[in-house]
Coordinates of C-alpha atoms in Angstrom, one line a residue:
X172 CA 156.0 57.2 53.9
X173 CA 152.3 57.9 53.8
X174 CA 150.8 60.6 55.6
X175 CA 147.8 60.8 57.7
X176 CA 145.4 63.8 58.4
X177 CA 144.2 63.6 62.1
X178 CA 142.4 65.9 64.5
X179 CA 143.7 65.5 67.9
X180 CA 141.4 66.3 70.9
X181 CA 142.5 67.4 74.6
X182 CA 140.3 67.7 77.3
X183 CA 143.0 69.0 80.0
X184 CA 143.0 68.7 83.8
X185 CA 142.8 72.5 84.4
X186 CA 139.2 71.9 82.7
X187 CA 138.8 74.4 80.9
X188 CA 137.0 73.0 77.6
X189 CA 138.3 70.7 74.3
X190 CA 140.8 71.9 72.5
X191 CA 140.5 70.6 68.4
X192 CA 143.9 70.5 66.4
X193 CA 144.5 69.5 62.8
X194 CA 147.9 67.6 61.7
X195 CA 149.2 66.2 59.3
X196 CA 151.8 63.6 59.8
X197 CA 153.9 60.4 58.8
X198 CA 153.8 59.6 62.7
X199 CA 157.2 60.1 62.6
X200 CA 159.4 63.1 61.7
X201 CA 156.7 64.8 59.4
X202 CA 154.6 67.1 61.0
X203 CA 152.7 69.6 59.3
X204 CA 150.4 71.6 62.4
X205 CA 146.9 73.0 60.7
X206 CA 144.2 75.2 62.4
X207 CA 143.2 74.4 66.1
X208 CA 140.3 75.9 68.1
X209 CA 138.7 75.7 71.8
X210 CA 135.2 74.6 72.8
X211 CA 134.9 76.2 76.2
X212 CA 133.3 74.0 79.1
X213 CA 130.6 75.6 80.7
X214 CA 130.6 75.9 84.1
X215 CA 128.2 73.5 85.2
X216 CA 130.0 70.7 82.8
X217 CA 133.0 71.8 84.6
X218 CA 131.5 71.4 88.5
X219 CA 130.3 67.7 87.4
X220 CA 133.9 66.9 86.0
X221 CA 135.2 68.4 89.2
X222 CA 133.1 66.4 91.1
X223 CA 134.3 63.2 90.0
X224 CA 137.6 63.8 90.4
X225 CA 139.6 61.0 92.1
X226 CA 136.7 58.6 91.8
X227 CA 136.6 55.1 89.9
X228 CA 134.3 53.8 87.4
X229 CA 133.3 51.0 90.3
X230 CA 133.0 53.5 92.3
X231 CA 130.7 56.2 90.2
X232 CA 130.0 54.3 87.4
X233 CA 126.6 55.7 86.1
X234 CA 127.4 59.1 87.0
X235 CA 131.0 58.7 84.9
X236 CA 129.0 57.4 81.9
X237 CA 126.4 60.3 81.7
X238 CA 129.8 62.6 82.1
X239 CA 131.4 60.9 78.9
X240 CA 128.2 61.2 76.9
X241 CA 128.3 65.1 77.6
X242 CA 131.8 66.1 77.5
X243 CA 131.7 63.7 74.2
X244 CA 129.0 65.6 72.6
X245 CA 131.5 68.7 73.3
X246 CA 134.2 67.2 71.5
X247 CA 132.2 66.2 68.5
X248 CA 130.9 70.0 68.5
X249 CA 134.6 71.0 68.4
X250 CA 135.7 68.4 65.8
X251 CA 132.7 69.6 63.4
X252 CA 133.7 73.1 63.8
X253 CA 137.2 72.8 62.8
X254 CA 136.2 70.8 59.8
X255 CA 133.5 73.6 59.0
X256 CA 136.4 77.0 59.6
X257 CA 139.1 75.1 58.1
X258 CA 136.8 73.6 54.9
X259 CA 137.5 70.3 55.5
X260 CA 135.1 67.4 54.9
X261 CA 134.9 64.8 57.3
X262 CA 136.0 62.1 54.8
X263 CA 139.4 64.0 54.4
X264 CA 140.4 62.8 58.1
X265 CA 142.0 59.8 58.3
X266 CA 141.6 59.3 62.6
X267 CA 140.9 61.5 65.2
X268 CA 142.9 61.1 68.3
X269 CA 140.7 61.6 71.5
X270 CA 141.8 61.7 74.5
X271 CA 139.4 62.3 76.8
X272 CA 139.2 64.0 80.0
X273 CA 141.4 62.6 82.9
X274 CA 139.7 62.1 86.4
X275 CA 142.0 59.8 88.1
X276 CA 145.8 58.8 87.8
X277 CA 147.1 56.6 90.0
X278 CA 149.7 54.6 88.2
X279 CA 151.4 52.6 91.3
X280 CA 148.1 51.2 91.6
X281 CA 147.6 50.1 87.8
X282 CA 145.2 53.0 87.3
X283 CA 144.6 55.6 85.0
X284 CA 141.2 56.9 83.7
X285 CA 139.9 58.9 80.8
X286 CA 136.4 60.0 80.5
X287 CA 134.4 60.0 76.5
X288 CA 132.8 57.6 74.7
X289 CA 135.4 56.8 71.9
X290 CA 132.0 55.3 69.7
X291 CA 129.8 57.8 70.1
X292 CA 132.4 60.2 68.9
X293 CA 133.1 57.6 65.8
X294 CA 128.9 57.8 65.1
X295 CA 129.1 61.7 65.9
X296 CA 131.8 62.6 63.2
X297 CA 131.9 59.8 60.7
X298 CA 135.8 59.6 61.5
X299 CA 137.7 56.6 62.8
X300 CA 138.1 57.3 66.5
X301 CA 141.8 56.4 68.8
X302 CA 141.6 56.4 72.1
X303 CA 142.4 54.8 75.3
X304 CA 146.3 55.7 74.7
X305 CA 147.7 55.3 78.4
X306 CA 146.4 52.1 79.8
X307 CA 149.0 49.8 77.8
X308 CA 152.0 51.7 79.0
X309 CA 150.9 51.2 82.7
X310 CA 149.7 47.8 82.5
X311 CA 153.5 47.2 81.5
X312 CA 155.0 49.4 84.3
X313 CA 155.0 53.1 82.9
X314 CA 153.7 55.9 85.0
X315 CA 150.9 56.5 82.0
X316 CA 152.1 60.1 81.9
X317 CA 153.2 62.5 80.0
X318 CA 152.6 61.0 76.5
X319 CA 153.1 64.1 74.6
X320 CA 157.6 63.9 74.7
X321 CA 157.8 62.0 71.2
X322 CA 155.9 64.7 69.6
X323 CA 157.9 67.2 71.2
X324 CA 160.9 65.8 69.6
X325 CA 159.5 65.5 66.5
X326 CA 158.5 69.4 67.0
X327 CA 161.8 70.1 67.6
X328 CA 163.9 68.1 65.5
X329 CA 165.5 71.4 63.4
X330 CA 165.5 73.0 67.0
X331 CA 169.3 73.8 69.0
X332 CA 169.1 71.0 71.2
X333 CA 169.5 70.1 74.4
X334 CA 166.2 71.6 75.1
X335 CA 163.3 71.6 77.7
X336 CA 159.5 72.1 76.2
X337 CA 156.9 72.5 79.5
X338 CA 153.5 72.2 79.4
X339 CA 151.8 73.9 81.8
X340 CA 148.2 72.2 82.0
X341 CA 146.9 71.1 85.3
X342 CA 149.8 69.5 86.1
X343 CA 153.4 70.6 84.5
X344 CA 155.1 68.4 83.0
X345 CA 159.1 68.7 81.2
X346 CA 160.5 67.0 78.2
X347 CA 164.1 67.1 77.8
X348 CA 164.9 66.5 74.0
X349 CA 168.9 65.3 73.9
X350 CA 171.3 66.3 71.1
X351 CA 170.3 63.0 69.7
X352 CA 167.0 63.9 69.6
X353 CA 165.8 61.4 72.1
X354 CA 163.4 62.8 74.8
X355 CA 162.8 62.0 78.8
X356 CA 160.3 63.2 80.2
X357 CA 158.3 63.7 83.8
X358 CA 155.8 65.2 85.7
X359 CA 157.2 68.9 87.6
X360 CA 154.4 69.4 89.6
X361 CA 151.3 71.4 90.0
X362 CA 150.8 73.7 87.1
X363 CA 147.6 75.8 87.1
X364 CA 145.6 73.3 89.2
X365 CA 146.0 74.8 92.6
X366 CA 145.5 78.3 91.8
X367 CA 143.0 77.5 89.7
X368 CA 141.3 75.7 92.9
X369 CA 142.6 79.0 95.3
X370 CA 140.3 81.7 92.7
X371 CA 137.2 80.0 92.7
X372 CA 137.2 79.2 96.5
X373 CA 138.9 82.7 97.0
X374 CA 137.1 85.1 94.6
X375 CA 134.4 83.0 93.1
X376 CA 136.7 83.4 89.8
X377 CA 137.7 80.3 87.8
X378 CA 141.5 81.4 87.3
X379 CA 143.9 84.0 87.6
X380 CA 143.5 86.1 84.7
X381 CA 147.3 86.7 83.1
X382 CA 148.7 86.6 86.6
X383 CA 147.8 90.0 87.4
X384 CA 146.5 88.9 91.2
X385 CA 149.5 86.6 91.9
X386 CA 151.3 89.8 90.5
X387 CA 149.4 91.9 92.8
X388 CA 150.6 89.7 95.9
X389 CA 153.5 89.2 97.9
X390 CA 155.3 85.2 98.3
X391 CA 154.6 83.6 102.1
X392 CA 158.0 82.0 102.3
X393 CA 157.1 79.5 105.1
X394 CA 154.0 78.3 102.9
X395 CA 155.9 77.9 100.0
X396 CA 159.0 76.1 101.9
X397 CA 156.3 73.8 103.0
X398 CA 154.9 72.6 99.9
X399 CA 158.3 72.1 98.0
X400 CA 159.2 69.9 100.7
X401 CA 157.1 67.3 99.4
X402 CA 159.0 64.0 99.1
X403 CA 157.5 64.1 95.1
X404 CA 160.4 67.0 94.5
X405 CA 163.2 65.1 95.2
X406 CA 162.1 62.1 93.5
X407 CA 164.2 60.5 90.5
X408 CA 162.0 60.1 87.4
X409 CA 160.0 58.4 85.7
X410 CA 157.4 60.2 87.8
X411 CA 153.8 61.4 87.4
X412 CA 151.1 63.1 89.6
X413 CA 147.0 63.1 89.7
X414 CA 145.2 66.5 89.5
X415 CA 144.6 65.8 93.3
X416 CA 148.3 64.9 94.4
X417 CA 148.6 68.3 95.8
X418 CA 146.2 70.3 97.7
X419 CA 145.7 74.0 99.2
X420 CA 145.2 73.6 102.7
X421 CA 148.6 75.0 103.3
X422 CA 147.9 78.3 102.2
X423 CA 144.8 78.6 104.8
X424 CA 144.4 82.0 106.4
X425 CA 146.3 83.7 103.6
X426 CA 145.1 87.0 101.9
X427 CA 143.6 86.1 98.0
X428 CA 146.8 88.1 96.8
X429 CA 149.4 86.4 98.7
X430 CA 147.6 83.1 98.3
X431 CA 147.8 83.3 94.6
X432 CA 151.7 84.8 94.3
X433 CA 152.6 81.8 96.8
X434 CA 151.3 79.1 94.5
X435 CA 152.6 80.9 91.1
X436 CA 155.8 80.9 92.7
X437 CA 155.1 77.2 93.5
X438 CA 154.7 75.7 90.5
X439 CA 157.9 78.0 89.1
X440 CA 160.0 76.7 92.2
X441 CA 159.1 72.8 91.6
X442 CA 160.1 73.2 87.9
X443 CA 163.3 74.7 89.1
X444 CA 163.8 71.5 91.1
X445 CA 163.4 69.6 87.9
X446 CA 165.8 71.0 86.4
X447 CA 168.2 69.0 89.1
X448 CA 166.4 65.6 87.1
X449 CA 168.0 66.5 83.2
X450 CA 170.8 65.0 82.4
X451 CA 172.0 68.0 80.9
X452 CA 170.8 71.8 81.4
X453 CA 169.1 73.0 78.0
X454 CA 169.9 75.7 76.0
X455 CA 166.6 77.1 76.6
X456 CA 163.2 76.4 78.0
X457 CA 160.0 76.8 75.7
X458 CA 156.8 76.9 77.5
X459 CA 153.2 75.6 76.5
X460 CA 149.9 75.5 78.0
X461 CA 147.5 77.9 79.5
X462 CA 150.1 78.6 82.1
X463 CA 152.3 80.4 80.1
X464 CA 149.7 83.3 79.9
X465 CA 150.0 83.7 84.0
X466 CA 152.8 86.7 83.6
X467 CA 153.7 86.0 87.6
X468 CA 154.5 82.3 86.7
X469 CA 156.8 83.3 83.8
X470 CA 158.4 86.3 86.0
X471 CA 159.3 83.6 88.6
X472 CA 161.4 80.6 86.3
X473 CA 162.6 83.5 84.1
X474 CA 164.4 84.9 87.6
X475 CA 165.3 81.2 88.9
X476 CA 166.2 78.6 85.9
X477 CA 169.9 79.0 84.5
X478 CA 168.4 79.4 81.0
X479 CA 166.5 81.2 78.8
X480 CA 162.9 81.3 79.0
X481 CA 159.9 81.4 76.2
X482 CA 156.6 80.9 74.9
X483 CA 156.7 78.3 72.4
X484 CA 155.7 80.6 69.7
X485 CA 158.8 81.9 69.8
X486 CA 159.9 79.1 67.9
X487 CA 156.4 78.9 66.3
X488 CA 154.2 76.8 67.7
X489 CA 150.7 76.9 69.0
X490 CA 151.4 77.0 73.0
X491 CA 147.6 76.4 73.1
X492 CA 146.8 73.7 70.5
X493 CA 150.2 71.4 71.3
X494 CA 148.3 68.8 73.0
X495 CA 145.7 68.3 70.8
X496 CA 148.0 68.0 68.2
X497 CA 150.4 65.9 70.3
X498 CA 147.2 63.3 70.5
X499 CA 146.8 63.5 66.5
X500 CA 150.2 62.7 65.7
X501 CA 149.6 60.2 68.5
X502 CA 146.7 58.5 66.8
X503 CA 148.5 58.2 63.5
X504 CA 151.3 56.5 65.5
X505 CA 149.0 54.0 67.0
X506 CA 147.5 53.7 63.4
X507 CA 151.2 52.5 62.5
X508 CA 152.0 50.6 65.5
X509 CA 154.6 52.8 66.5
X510 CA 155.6 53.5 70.2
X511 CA 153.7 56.4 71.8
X512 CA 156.1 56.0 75.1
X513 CA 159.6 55.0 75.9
X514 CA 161.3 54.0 79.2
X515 CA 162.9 57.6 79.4
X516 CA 159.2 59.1 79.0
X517 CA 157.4 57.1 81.1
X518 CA 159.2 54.3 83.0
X519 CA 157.7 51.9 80.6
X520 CA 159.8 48.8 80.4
X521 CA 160.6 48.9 76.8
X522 CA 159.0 51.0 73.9
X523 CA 154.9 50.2 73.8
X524 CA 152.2 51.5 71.4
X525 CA 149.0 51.6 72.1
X526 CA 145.3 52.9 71.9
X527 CA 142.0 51.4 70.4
X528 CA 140.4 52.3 67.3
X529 CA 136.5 52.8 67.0
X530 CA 135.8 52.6 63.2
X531 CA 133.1 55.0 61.5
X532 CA 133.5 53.1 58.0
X533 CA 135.1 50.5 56.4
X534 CA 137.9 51.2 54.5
X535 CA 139.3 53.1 57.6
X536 CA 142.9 54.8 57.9
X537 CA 144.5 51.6 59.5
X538 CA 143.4 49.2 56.3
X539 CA 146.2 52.1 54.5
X540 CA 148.5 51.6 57.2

């Protein structure tokens, strides 16, 4: 089977800045992960993605498009430096998968919508462009989210299974790969959103660096017995949340310290719950994302989940460049037609592809597909 070389691109919902992965792939088992690097957002980029959080392009439609022209300028930044540090030449990338930046999810309501001007990014790089991945999978009944599961399986196909990989972005979210290989997957909770959102209103700083306040503080048990008794936990999947499905008002009057141990223990305590969700336990948990740097987080589902517990590069992989390579091998899927979401990922009714592809020349990647 052919392979592709993609970049993938991730703007997350913790918004920190674009993440730039090379792969290359067969869209299906083949995975071969290359160099990745971040573009941090600065923090006036970050205030005006912030700001339109929860909003609709009828709602805020001029000020989303002069936030897609900006954060898409970022991302063709980050695409031309990985081609520059890794030696690669624009014409030796087949696609680029892009998935823009989130700023509202509300799949019950046939909504889900990613920021970046897919074109521009085409014009900006001289690579075919794949984007738009989630709206076909909930304009046929999926929750739109999470969409990185099949790449997790691929990932893991020499891997002990059953196993659990969790991202923790924004928003957590679980794949559980069977011994078959097959993955299902769901939305756990809040991952580094709140406390993200607790440090800048509570000591002007962005996040929690490693942990060390939340580690500093000591767990309000009523606040936290109030938050995990959100309807959302007990919840059979296919499931998925916004970046605003959860909020911090609970934790008002709290010392910074205690504030910040509350919600690390929070987002460990609603992955525990998950774990009632699998249809098996795993033989271990492998953990992903910028969460996994927050020691007080990994202290608290090391003590309460009934398995192991790691950073994915343990097993070797890039705990902070998995997404954008999941939306790589993504594109080249979408290049081939091939599902990027099942009903035991997403709730979709049967297995859909998707995405839409911005040429930059003729002769693109999908005329070899």
């Amino acid at each position: 089977m052919a392979k592709f070389t993609a970049i993938g691109l991730m703007s997350g919902t913790s918004q920190d800045g674009v993440d730039a992965a090379l792969v290359v792939t067969d869209g299906t088992q083949f995975v071969s992960c290359g160099p990745g690097l971040t573009i941090p957002y600065s923090n006036p980029v970050r205030a005006r993605l912030r700001a339109l959080l929860g909003r609709s392009p009828a709602e805020a439609g001029a000020e989303i498009a002069e936030a897609a022209a900006l954060i898409t300028q970022i991302h063709a930044k980050a695409v031309n430096r990985l081609l520059e540090e890794s030696g690669k030449s624009a014409k030796s990338v087949d696609v680029i998968g892009f998935h823009g930046h989130t700023i509202l999810h509300r799949p019950r309501a046939g909504l889900t919508v990613q920021i970046g001007d897919a074109a521009l990014l085409a014009a900006l790089t001289g690579i075919d462009v794949i984007n738009d991945f989630r709206s076909r999978d909930v304009e046929e009944g999926g929750e739109g989210a999470p969409f990185v599961p099949l790449f997790h399986a691929a990932l893991a196909a020499g891997l002990e299974r059953p196993l659990a990989v969790l991202n923790l972005g924004g928003v957590a979210n679980i794949t559980w790969i069977g011994r078959d290989g097959t993955p299902m997957a769901f939305d756990t909770g809040p991952g580094n959103a709140l406390l993200d959102d607790w440090m800048r209103r509570l000591t002007g700083r962005d996040y929690d660096s490693e942990g060390s306040l939340a580690a500093s503080g000591t767990v309000d048990a009523g606040v936290l017995e109030r938050l995990l008794s959100d309807p959302y936990f007990g919840r059979a999947p296919p499931k998925s949340l916004d970046r605003g499905g959860f909020g911090i008002e609970a934790l008002e009057g709290l010392a910074a310290a205690d504030g910040a141990a509350t919600l690390a223990a929070f987002t460990a305590q609603s992955v525990s719950r998950a774990f009632a969700h699998l249809p098996e336990p795993p033989r271990r948990l492998l953990v992903a994302g910028g969460g996994r740097h927050n020691r007080a987080v990994m202290a608290e589902l090391a003590r309460t989940l009934p398995c192991p517990v790691a950073a994915v590069e343990e097993v070797g992989w890039n705990g902070d460049a998995l997404e954008a390579q999941a939306f790589g091998y993504l594109a080249v899927r979408s290049l081939l037609g091939l599902p990027l979401s099942l009903p035991s990922t997403t709730g979709v009714k049967r297995p859909v592809t998707g995405g839409r592809l911005h040429r930059a020349r003729a002769g693109s990647a999908r005329d070899r597909s």
